[in-house]
PDB file of C-alpha atoms in Angstrom:
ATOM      1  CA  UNK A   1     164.658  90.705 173.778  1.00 46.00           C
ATOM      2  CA  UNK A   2     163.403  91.431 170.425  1.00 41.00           C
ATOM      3  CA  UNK A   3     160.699  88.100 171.187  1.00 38.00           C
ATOM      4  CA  UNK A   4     159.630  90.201 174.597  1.00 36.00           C
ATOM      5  CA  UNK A   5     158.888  93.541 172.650  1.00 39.00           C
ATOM      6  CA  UNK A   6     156.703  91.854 170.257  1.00 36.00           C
ATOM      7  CA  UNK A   7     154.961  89.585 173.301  1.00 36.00           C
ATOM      8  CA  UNK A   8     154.308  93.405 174.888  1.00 37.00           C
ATOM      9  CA  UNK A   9     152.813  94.920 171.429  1.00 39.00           C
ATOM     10  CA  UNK A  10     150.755  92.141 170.709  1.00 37.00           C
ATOM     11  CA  UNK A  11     148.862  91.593 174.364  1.00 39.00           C
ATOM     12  CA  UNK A  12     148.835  95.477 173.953  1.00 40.00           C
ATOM     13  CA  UNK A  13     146.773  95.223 170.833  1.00 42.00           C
ATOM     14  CA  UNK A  14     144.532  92.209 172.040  1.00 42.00           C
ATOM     15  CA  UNK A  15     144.100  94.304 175.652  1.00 44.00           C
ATOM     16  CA  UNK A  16     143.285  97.495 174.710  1.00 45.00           C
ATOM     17  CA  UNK A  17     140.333  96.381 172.227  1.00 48.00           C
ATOM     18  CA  UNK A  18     139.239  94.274 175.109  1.00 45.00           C
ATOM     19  CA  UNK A  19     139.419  96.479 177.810  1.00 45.00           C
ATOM     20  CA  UNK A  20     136.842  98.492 176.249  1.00 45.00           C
ATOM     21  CA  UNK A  21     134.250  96.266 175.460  1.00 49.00           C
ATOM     22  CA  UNK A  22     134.645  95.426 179.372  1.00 46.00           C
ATOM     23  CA  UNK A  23     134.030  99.043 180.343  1.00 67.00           C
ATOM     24  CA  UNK A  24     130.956  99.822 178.304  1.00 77.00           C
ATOM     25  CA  UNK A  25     127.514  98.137 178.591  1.00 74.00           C
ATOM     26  CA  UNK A  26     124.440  98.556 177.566  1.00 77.00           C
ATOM     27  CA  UNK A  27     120.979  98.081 178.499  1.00 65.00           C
ATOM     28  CA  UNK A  28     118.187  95.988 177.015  1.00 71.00           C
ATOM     29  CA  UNK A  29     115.592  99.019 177.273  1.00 73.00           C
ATOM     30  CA  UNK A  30     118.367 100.920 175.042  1.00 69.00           C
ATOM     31  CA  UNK A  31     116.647 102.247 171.882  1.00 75.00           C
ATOM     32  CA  UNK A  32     117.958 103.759 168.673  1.00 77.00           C
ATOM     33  CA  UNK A  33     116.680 107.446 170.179  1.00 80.00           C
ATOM     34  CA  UNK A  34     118.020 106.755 174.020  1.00 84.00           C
ATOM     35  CA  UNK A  35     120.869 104.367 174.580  1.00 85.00           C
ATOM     36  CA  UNK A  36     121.011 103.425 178.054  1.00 92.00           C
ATOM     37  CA  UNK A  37     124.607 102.210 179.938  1.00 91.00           C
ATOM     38  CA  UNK A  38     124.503  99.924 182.679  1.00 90.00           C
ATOM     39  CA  UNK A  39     128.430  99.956 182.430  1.00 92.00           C
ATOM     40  CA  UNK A  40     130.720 102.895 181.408  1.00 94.00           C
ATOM     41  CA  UNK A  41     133.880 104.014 181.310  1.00 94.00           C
ATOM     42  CA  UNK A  42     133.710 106.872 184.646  1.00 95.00           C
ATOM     43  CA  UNK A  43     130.702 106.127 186.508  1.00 95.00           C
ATOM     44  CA  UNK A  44     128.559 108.819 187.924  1.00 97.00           C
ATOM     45  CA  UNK A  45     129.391 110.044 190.520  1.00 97.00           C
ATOM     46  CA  UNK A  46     126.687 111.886 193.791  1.00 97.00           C
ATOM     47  CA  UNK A  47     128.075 115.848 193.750  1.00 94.00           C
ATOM     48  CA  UNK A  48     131.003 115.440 196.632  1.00 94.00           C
ATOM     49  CA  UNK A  49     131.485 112.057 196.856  1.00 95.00           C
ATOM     50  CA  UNK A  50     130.403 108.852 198.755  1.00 94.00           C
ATOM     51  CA  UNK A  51     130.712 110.897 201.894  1.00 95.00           C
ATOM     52  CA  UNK A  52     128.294 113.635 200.578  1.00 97.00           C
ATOM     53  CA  UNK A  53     126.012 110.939 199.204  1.00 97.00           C
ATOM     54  CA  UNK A  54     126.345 108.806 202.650  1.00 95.00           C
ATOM     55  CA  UNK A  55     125.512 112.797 204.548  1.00 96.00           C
ATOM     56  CA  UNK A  56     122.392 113.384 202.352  1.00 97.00           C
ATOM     57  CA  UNK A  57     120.662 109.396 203.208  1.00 96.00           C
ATOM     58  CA  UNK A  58     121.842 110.467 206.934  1.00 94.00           C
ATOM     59  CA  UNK A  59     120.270 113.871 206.545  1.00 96.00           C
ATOM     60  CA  UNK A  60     117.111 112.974 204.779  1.00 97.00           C
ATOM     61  CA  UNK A  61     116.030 109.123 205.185  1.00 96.00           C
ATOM     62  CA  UNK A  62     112.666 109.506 207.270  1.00 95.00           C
ATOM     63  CA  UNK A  63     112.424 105.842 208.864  1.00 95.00           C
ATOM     64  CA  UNK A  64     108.749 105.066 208.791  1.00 93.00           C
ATOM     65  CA  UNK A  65     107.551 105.250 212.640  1.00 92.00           C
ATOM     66  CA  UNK A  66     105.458 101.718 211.918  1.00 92.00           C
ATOM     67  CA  UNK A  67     108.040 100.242 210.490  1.00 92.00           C
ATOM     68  CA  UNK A  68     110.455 101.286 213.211  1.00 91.00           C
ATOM     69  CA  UNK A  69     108.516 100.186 216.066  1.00 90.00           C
ATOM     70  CA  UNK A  70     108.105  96.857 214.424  1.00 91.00           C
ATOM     71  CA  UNK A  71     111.662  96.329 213.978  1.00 91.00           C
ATOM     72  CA  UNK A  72     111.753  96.191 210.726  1.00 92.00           C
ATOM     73  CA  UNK A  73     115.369  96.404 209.431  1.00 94.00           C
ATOM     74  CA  UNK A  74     117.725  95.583 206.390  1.00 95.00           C
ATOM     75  CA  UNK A  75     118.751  97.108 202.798  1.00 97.00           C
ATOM     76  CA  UNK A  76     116.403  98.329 199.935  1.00 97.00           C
ATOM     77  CA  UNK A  77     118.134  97.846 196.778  1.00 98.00           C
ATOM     78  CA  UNK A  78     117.264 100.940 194.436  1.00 98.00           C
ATOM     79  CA  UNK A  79     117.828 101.343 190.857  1.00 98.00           C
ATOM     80  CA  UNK A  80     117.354 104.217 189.059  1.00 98.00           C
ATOM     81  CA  UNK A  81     118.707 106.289 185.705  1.00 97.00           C
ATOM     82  CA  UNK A  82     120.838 109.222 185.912  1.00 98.00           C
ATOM     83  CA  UNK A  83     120.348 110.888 182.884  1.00 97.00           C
ATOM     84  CA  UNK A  84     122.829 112.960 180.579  1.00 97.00           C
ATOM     85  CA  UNK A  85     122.101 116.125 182.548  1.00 97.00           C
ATOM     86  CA  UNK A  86     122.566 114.205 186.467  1.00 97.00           C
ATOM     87  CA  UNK A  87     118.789 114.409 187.108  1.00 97.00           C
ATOM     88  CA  UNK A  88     117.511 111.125 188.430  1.00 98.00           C
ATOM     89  CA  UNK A  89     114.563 109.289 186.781  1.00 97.00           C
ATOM     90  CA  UNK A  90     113.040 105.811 186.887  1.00 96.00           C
ATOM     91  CA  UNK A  91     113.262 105.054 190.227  1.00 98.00           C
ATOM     92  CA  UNK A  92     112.461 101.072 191.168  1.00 97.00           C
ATOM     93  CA  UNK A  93     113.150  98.460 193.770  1.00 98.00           C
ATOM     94  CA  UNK A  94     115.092  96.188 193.101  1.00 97.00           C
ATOM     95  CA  UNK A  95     114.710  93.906 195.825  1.00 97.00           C
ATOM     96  CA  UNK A  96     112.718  95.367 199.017  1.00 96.00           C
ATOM     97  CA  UNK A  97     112.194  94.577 202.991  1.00 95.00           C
ATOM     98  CA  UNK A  98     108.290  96.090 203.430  1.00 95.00           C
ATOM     99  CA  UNK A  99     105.885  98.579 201.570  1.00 96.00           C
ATOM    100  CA  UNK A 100     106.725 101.288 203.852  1.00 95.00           C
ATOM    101  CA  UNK A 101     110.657 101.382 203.511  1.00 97.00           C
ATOM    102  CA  UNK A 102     110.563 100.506 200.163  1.00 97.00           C
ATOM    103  CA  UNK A 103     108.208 103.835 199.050  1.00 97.00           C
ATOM    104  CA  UNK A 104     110.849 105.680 201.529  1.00 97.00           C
ATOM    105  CA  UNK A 105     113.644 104.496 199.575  1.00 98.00           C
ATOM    106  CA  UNK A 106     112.706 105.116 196.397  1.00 98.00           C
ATOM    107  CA  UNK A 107     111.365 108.732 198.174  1.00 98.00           C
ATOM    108  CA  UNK A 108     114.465 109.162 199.107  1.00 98.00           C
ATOM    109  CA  UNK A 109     116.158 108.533 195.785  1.00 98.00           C
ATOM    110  CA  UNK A 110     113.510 110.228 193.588  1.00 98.00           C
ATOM    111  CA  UNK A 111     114.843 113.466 195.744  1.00 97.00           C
ATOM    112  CA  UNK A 112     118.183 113.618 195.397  1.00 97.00           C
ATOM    113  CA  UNK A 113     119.696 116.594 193.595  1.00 97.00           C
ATOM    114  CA  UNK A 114     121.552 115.897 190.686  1.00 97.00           C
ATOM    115  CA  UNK A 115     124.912 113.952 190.011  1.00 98.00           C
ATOM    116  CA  UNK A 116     127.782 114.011 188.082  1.00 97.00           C
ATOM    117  CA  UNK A 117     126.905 111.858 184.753  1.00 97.00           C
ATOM    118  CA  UNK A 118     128.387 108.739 184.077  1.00 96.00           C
ATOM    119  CA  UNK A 119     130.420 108.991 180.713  1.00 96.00           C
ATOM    120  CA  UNK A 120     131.621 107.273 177.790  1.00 95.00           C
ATOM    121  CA  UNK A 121     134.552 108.719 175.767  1.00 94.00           C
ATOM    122  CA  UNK A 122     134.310 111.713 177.859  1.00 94.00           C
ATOM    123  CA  UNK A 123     130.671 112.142 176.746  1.00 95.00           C
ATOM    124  CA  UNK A 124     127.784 111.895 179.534  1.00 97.00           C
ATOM    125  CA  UNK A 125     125.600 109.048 178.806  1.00 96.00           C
ATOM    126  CA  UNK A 126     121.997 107.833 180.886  1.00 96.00           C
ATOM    127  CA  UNK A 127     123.457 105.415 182.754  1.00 96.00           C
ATOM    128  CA  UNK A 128     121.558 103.099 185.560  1.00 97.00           C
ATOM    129  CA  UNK A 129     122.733 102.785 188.393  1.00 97.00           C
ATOM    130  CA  UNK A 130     122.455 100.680 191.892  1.00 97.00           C
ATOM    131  CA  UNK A 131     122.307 102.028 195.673  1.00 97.00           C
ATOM    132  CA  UNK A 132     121.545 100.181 198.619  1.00 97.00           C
ATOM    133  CA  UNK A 133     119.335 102.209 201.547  1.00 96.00           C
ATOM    134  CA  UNK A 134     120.306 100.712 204.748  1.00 95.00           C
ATOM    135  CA  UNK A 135     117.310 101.111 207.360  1.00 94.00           C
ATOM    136  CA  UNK A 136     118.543 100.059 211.023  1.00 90.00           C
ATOM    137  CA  UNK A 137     116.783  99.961 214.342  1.00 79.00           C
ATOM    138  CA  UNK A 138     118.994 101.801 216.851  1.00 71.00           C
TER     139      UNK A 138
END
């Protein structure tokens, strides 16, 4: 018994330390005057949810008429930085499908109102952060 207590305090000590070096991340454009996550501890978050974030691409992707009549169709991947205050900055392509839905994408983005930051230790942090913009011919 006494062997199982000591088995629980010591992967307790090795886990903990662990577990937050896994949570936290940081990126290689950090500086000493802006550190920049790429990983934290609660991410941000769009104001209302996935299903608020999912009704505002609904509500405001404009699908290029060009692009649409060509049939062009697939995912932009957008990155971008939510800063400390939820405003979004920085927005890029990460990996794109044509000119025109990539510039609506990061349109798109570049508009969105601001989020809830991501934090670390219960402090918001500029975290980046990943989205994909689905654009399908219907």
């Amino acid at each position: 018994m006494h062997t199982s207590i000591l088995l629980t305090v010591l992967l307790t000590l090795v886990w903990l330390p662990l577990q937050a070096q896994i949570r936290v991340q940081t990126d290689s454009s950090s500086t000493p005057d802006r550190v920049i996550y790429t990983l934290v501890q609660q991410q941000p978050e769009f104001s209302g949810g996935m299903n608020k974030l999912g009704q505002y691409i609904q509500e405001n992707l404009r699908y290029p008429k060009a692009a649409q009549a060509a049939g062009l169709a697939g995912r932009v991947f957008i990155r971008f930085l939510i800063n400390k205050q939820g405003g979004i900055e920085k927005v890029q392509v990460l990996k794109g499908i044509s000119p025109e839905l990539d510039a609506e994408a990061v349109r798109l983005v570049a508009s969105m109102p601001n989020w809830l930051p991501g934090k670390v230790d219960g402090q918001a942090v500029d975290c980046l952060y990943n989205l994909p913009i689905n654009f399908s011919v219907r």
